[in-house]
mmCIF file of C-alpha atoms in Angstrom:
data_model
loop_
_atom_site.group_PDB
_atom_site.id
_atom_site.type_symbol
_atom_site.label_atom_id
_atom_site.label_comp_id
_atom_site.label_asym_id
_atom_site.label_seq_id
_atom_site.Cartn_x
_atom_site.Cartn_y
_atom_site.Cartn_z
ATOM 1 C CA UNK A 1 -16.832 -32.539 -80.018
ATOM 2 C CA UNK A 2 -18.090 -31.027 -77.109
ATOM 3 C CA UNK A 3 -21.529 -31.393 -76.329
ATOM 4 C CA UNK A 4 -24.177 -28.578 -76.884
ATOM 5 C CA UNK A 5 -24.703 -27.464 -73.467
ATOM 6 C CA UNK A 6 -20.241 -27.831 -72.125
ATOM 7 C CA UNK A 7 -17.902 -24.894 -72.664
ATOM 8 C CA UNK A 8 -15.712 -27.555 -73.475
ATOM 9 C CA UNK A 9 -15.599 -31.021 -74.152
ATOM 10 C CA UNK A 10 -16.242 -32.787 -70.306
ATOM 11 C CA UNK A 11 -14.534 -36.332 -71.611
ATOM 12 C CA UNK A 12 -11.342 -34.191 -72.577
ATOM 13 C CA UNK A 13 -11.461 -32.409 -68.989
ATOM 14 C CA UNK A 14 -11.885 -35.687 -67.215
ATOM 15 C CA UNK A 15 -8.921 -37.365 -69.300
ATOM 16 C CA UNK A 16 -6.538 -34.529 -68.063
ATOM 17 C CA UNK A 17 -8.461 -35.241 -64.377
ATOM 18 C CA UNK A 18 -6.820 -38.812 -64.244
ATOM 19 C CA UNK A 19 -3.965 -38.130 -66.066
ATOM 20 C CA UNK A 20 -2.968 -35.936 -63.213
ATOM 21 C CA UNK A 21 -4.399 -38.344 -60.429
ATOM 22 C CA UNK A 22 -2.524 -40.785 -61.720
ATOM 23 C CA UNK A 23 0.541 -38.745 -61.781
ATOM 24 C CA UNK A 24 0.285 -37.952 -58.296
ATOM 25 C CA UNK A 25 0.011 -41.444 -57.681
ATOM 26 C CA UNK A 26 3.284 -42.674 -59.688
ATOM 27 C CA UNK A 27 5.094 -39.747 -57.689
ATOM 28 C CA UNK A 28 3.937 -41.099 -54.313
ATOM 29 C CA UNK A 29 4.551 -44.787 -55.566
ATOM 30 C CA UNK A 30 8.422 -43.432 -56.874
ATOM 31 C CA UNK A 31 9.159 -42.602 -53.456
ATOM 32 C CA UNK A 32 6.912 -44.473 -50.110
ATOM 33 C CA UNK A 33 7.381 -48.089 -50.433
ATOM 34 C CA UNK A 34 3.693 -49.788 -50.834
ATOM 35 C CA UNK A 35 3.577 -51.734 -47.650
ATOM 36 C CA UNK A 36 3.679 -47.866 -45.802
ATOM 37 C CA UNK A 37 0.691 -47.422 -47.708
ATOM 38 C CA UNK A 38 -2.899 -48.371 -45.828
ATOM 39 C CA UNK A 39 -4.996 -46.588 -48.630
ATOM 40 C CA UNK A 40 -5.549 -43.753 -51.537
ATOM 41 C CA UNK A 41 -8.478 -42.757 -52.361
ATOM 42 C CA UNK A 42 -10.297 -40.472 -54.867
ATOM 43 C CA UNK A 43 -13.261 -38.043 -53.899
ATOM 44 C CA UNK A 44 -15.015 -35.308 -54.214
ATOM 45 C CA UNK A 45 -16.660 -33.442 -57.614
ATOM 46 C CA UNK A 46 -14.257 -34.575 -60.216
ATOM 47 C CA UNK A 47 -14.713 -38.269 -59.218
ATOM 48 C CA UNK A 48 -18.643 -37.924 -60.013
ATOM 49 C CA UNK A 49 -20.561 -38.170 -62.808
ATOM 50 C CA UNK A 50 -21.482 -34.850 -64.280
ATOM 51 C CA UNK A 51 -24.212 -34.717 -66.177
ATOM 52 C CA UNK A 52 -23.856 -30.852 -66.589
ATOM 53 C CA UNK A 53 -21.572 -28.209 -66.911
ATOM 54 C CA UNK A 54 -21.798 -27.116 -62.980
ATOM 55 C CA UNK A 55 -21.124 -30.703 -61.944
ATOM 56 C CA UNK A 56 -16.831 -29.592 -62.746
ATOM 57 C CA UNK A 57 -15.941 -26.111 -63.549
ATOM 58 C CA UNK A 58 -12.124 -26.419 -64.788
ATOM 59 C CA UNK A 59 -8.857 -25.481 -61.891
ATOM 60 C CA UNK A 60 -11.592 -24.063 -59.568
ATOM 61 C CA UNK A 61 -13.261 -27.387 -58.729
ATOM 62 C CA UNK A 62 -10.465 -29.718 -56.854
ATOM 63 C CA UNK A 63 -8.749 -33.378 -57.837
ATOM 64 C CA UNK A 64 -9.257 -34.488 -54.356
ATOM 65 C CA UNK A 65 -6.488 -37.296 -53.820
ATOM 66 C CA UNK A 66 -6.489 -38.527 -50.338
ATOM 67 C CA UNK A 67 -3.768 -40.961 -48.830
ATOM 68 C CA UNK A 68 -3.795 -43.281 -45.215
ATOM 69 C CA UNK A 69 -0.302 -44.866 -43.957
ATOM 70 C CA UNK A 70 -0.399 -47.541 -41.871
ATOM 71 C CA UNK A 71 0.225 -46.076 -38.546
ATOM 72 C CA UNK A 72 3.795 -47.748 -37.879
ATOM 73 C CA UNK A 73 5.070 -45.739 -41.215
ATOM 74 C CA UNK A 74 2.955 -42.740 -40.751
ATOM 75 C CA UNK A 75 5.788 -40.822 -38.480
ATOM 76 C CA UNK A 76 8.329 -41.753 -41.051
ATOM 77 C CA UNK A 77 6.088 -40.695 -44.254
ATOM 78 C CA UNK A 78 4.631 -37.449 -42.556
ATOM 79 C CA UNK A 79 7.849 -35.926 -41.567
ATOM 80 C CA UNK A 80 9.204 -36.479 -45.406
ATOM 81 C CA UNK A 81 6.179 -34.764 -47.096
ATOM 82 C CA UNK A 82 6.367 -31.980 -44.200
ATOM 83 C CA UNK A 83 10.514 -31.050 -45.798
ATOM 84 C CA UNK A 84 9.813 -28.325 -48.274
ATOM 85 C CA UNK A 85 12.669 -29.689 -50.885
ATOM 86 C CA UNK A 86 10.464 -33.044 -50.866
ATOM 87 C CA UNK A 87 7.498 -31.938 -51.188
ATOM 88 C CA UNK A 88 8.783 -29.525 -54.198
ATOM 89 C CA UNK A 89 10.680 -32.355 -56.030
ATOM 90 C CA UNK A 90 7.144 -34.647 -55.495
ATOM 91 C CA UNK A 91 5.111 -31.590 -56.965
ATOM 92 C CA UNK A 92 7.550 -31.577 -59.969
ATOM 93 C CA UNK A 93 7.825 -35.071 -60.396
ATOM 94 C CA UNK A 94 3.721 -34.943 -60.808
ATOM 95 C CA UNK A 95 3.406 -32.119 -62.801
ATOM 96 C CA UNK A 96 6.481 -34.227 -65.274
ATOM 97 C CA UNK A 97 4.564 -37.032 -65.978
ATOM 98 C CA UNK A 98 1.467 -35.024 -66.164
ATOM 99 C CA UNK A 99 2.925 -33.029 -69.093
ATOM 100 C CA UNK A 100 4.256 -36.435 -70.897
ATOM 101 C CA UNK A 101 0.150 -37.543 -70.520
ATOM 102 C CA UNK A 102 -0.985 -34.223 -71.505
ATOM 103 C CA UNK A 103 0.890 -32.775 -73.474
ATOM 104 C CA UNK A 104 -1.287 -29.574 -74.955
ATOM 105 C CA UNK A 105 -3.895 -29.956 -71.764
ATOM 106 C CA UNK A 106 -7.526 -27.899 -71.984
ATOM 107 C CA UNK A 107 -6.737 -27.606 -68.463
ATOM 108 C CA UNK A 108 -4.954 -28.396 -65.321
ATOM 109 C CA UNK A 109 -6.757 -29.859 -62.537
ATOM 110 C CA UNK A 110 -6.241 -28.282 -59.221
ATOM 111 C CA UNK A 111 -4.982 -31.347 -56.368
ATOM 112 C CA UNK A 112 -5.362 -31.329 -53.197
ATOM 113 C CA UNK A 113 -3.499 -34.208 -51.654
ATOM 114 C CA UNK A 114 -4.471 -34.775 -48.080
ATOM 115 C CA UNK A 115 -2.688 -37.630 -45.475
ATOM 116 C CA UNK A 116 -5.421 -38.489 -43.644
ATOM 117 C CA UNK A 117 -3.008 -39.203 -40.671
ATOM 118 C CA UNK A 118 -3.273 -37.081 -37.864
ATOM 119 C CA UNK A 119 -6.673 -35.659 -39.324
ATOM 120 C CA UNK A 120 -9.706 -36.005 -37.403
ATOM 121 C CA UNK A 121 -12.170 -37.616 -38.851
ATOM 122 C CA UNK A 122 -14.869 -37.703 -36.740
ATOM 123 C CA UNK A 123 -17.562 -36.399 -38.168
ATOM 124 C CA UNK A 124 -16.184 -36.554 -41.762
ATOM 125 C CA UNK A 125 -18.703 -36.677 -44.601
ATOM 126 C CA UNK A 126 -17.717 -40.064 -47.159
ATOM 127 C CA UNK A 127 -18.810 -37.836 -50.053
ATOM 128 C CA UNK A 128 -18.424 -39.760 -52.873
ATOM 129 C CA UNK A 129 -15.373 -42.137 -52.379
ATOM 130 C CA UNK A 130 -13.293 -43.974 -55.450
ATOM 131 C CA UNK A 131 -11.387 -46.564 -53.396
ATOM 132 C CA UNK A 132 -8.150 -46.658 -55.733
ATOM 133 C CA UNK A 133 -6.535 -49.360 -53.758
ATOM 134 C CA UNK A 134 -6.248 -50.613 -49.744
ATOM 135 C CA UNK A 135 -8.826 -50.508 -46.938
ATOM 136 C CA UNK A 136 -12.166 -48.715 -46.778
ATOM 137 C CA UNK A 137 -12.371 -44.912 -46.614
ATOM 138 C CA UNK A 138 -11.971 -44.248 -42.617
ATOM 139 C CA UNK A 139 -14.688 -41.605 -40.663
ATOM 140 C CA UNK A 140 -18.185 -41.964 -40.513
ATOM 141 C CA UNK A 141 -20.930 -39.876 -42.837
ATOM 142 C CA UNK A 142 -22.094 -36.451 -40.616
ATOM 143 C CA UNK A 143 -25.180 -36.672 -39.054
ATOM 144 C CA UNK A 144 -28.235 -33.974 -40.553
ATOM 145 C CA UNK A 145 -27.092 -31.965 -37.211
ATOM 146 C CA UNK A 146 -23.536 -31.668 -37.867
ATOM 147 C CA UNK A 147 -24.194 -30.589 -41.324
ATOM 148 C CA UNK A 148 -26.408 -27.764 -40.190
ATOM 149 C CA UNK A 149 -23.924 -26.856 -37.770
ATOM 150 C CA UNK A 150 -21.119 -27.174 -40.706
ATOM 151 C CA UNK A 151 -23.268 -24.412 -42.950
ATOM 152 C CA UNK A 152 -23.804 -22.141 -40.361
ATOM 153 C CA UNK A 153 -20.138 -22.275 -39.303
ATOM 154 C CA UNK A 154 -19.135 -21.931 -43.038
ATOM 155 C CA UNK A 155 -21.614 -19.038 -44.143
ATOM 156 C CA UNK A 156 -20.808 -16.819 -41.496
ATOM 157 C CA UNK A 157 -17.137 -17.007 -42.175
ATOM 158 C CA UNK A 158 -18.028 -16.139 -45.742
ATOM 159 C CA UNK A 159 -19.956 -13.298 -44.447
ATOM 160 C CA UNK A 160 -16.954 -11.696 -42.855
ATOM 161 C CA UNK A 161 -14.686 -12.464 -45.428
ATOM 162 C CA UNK A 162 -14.685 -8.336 -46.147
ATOM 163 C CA UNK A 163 -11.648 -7.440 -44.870
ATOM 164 C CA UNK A 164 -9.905 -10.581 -47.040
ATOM 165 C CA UNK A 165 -11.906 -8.439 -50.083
ATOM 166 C CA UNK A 166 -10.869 -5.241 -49.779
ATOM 167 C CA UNK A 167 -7.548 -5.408 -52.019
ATOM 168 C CA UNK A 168 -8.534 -8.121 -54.411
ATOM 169 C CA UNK A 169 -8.580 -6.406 -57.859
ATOM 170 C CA UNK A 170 -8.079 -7.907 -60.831
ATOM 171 C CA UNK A 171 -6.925 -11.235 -61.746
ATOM 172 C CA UNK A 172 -6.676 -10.975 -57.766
ATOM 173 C CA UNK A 173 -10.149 -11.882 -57.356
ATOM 174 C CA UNK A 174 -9.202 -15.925 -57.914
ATOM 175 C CA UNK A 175 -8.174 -15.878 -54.847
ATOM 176 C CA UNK A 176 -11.533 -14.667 -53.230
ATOM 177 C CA UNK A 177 -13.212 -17.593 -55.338
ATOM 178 C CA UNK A 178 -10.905 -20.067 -53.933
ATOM 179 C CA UNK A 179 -11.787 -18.944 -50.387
ATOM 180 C CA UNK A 180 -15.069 -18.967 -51.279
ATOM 181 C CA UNK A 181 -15.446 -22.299 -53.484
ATOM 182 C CA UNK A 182 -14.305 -24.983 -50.687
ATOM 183 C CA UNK A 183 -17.467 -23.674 -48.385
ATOM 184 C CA UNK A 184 -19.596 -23.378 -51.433
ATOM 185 C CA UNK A 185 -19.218 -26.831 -53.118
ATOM 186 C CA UNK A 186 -20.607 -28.854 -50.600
ATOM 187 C CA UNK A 187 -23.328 -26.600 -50.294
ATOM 188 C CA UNK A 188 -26.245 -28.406 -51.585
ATOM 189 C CA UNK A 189 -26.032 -31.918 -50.061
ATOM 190 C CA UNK A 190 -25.239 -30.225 -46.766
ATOM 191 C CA UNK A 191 -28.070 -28.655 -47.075
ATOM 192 C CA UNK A 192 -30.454 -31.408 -48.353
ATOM 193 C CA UNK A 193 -28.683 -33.246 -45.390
ATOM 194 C CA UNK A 194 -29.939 -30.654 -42.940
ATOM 195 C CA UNK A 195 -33.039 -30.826 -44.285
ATOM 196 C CA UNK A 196 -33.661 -34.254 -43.537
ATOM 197 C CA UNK A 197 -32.983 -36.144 -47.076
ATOM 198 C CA UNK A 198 -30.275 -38.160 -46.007
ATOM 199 C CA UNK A 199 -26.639 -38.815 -45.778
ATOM 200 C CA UNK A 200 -27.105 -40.397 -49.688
ATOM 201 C CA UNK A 201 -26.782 -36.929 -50.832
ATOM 202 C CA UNK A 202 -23.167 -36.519 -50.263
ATOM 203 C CA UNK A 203 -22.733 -38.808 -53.426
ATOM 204 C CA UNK A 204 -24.891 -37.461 -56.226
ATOM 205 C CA UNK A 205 -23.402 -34.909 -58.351
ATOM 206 C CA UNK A 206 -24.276 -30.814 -57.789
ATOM 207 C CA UNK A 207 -26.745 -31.058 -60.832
ATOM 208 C CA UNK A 208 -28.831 -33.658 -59.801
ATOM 209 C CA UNK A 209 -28.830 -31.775 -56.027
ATOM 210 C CA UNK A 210 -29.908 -28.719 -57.650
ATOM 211 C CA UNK A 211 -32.917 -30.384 -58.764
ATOM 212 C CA UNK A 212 -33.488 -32.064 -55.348
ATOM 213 C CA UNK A 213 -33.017 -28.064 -54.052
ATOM 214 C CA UNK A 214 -35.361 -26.613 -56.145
ATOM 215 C CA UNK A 215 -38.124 -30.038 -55.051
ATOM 216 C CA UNK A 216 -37.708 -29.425 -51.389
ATOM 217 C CA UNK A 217 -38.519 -25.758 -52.074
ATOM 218 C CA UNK A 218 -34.574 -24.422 -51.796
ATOM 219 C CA UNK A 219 -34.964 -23.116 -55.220
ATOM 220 C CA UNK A 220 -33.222 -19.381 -54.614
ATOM 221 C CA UNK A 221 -30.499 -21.181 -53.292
ATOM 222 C CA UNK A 222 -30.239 -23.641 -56.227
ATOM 223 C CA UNK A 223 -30.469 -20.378 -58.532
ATOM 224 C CA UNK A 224 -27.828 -18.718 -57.315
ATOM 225 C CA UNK A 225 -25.297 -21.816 -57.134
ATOM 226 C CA UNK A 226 -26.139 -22.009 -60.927
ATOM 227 C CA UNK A 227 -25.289 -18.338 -61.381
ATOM 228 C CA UNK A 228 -22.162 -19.125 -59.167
ATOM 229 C CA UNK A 229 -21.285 -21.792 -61.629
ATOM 230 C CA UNK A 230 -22.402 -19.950 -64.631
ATOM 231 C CA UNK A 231 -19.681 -17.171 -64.160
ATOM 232 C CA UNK A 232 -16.858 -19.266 -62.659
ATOM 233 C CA UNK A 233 -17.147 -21.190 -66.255
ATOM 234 C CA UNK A 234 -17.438 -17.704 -67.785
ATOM 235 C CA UNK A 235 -14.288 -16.886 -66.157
ATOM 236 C CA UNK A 236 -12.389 -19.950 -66.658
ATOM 237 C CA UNK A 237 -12.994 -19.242 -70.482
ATOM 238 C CA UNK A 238 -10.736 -15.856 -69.963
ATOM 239 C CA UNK A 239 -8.168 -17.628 -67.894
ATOM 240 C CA UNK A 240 -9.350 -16.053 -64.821
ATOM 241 C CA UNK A 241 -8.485 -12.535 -66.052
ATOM 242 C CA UNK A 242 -12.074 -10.922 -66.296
ATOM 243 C CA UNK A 243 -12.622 -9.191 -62.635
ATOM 244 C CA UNK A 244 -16.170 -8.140 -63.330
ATOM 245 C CA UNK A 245 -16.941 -12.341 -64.017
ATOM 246 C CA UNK A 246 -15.343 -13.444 -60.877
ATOM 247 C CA UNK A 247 -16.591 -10.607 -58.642
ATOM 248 C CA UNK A 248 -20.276 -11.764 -59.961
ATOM 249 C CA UNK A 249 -19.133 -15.391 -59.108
ATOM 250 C CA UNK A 250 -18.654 -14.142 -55.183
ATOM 251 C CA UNK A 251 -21.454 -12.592 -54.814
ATOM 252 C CA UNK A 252 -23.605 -15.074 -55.654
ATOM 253 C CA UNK A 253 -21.655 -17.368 -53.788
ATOM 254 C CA UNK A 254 -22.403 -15.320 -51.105
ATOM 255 C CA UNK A 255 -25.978 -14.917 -51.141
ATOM 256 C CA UNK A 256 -26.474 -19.038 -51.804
ATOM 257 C CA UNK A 257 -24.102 -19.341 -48.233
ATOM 258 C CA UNK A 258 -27.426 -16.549 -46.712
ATOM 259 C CA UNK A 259 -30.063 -17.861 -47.943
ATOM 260 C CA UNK A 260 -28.798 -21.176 -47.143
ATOM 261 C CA UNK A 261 -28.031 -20.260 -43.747
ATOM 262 C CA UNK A 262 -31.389 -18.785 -42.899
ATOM 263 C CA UNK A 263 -33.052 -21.482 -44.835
ATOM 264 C CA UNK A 264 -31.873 -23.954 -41.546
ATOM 265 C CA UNK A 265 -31.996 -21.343 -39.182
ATOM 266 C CA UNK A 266 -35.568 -21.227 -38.825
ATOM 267 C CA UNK A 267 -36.107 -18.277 -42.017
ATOM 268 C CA UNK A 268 -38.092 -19.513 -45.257
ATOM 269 C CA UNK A 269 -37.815 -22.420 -47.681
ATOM 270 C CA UNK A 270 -37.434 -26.196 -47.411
ATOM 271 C CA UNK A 271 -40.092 -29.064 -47.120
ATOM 272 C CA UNK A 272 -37.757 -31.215 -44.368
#
């Protein structure tokens, strides 16, 4: 049963979570021969703990699945997954044994499979990293600096997001969140990070940041991020469908990217 204060019930959504990781897993083990293989590697929101609803809000948070070839079979592996039939038949393949796991799923987690080859990661925040086999996560953590350099890049892209806007009606308007959701999800630890509470917030989940937010005196920002979350869920529940949900979802997406953004540009809030 799902618990009083989940839509639905969070060990059901986290079943279909690793059902479909480990799908995506069997499809890259049916084809790239394990010794190519340097590492794969789980992060993100949906490999946290979530101790609340806002911690995973179903197909708009992502299944983040990352994978590292060692670099003598990286030209080899990279050119197959850049061929459009491949990278179909893989997709299918995944979504197959997904559908044997889960047969009637609540939901379908949204991957994102990244090859870290060829990706600079300089600068890279760890998050919070499952290593699901092979070496250590590569990068290094972002400094407090590059984090409040990160938020300021990312809210004033959000802020002229208008013109990507204008002609999303309807069931349309999921594709403003998604623009929208990859710059707002790391929101709070980047800023905590900015603010001087260390790179140890990258790997506590949003609800427990949230309360660190609303501490440090970055409690407008916290409330809107819970209104954010509030109406995705709402709008999850009508299959993304209800306009008026998701269009409340942006804006207060919006206004937690502002008020973040002057928060570490020298405007109010914050006890760094």
């Amino acid at each position: 049963m799902p618990s009083p204060d989940w839509p639905a019930d969070p060990q059901q959504l986290r079943l279909e979570v690793h059902a479909l990781r480990d799908a995506l897993i069997a499809a890259l083990d049916a084809r790239v021969p394990a010794q190519a293989v340097r590492g794969v590697y789980f992060k993100g929101s949906a490999s946290k703990p979530w101790p609340a609803p806002l911690d995973y809000v179903p197909e708009l948070s992502d299944l983040d699945l990352h994978v590292w070839f060692h670099e003598n079979a990286a030209p080899v592996w990279l050119a197959r997954f850049r061929e459009a039939v491949f990278a179909l038949e893989f997709a299918q393949d995944a979504e197959d044994r997904f559908s044997q796991a889960c047969p009637a799923p609540h939901h379908v987690p949204r991957p994102q499979l990244l090859l870290l080859n060829g990706v600079d990661l300089s600068g890279w925040t760890r998050s919070h990293v499952q290593v699901l086999r092979g070496e250590p996560y590569p990068g290094a953590e972002a400094t407090a600096a590059e984090d409040r350099a990160r938020l300021l890049e990312v809210s004033a892209q959000a802020a002229g997001l208008g013109l990507d806007l204008l002609d999303k009606v309807g069931p349309q308007l999921w594709t403003a969140l998604r623009q929208l959701n990859w710059r707002v999800s790391p929101l709070p630890a980047r800023l905590l990070s900015a603010a001087g509470a260390g790179p140890e917030v990258w790997h506590e989940p949003r609800s427990v940041l949230l309360a660190d937010l609303d501490a440090r005196g970055f409690g407008a920002v916290a409330d809107e991020l819970r209104a954010y979350y509030a109406h995705a869920w709402a709008a999850f529940g009508t299959g993304w469908r209800d306009a008026a949900l998701m269009r409340r979802a942006v804006l207060h997406a919006l206004e937690a990217l502002r008020q973040a953004a002057r928060a570490v540009d020298g405007g109010e809030g914050g006890n760094a």
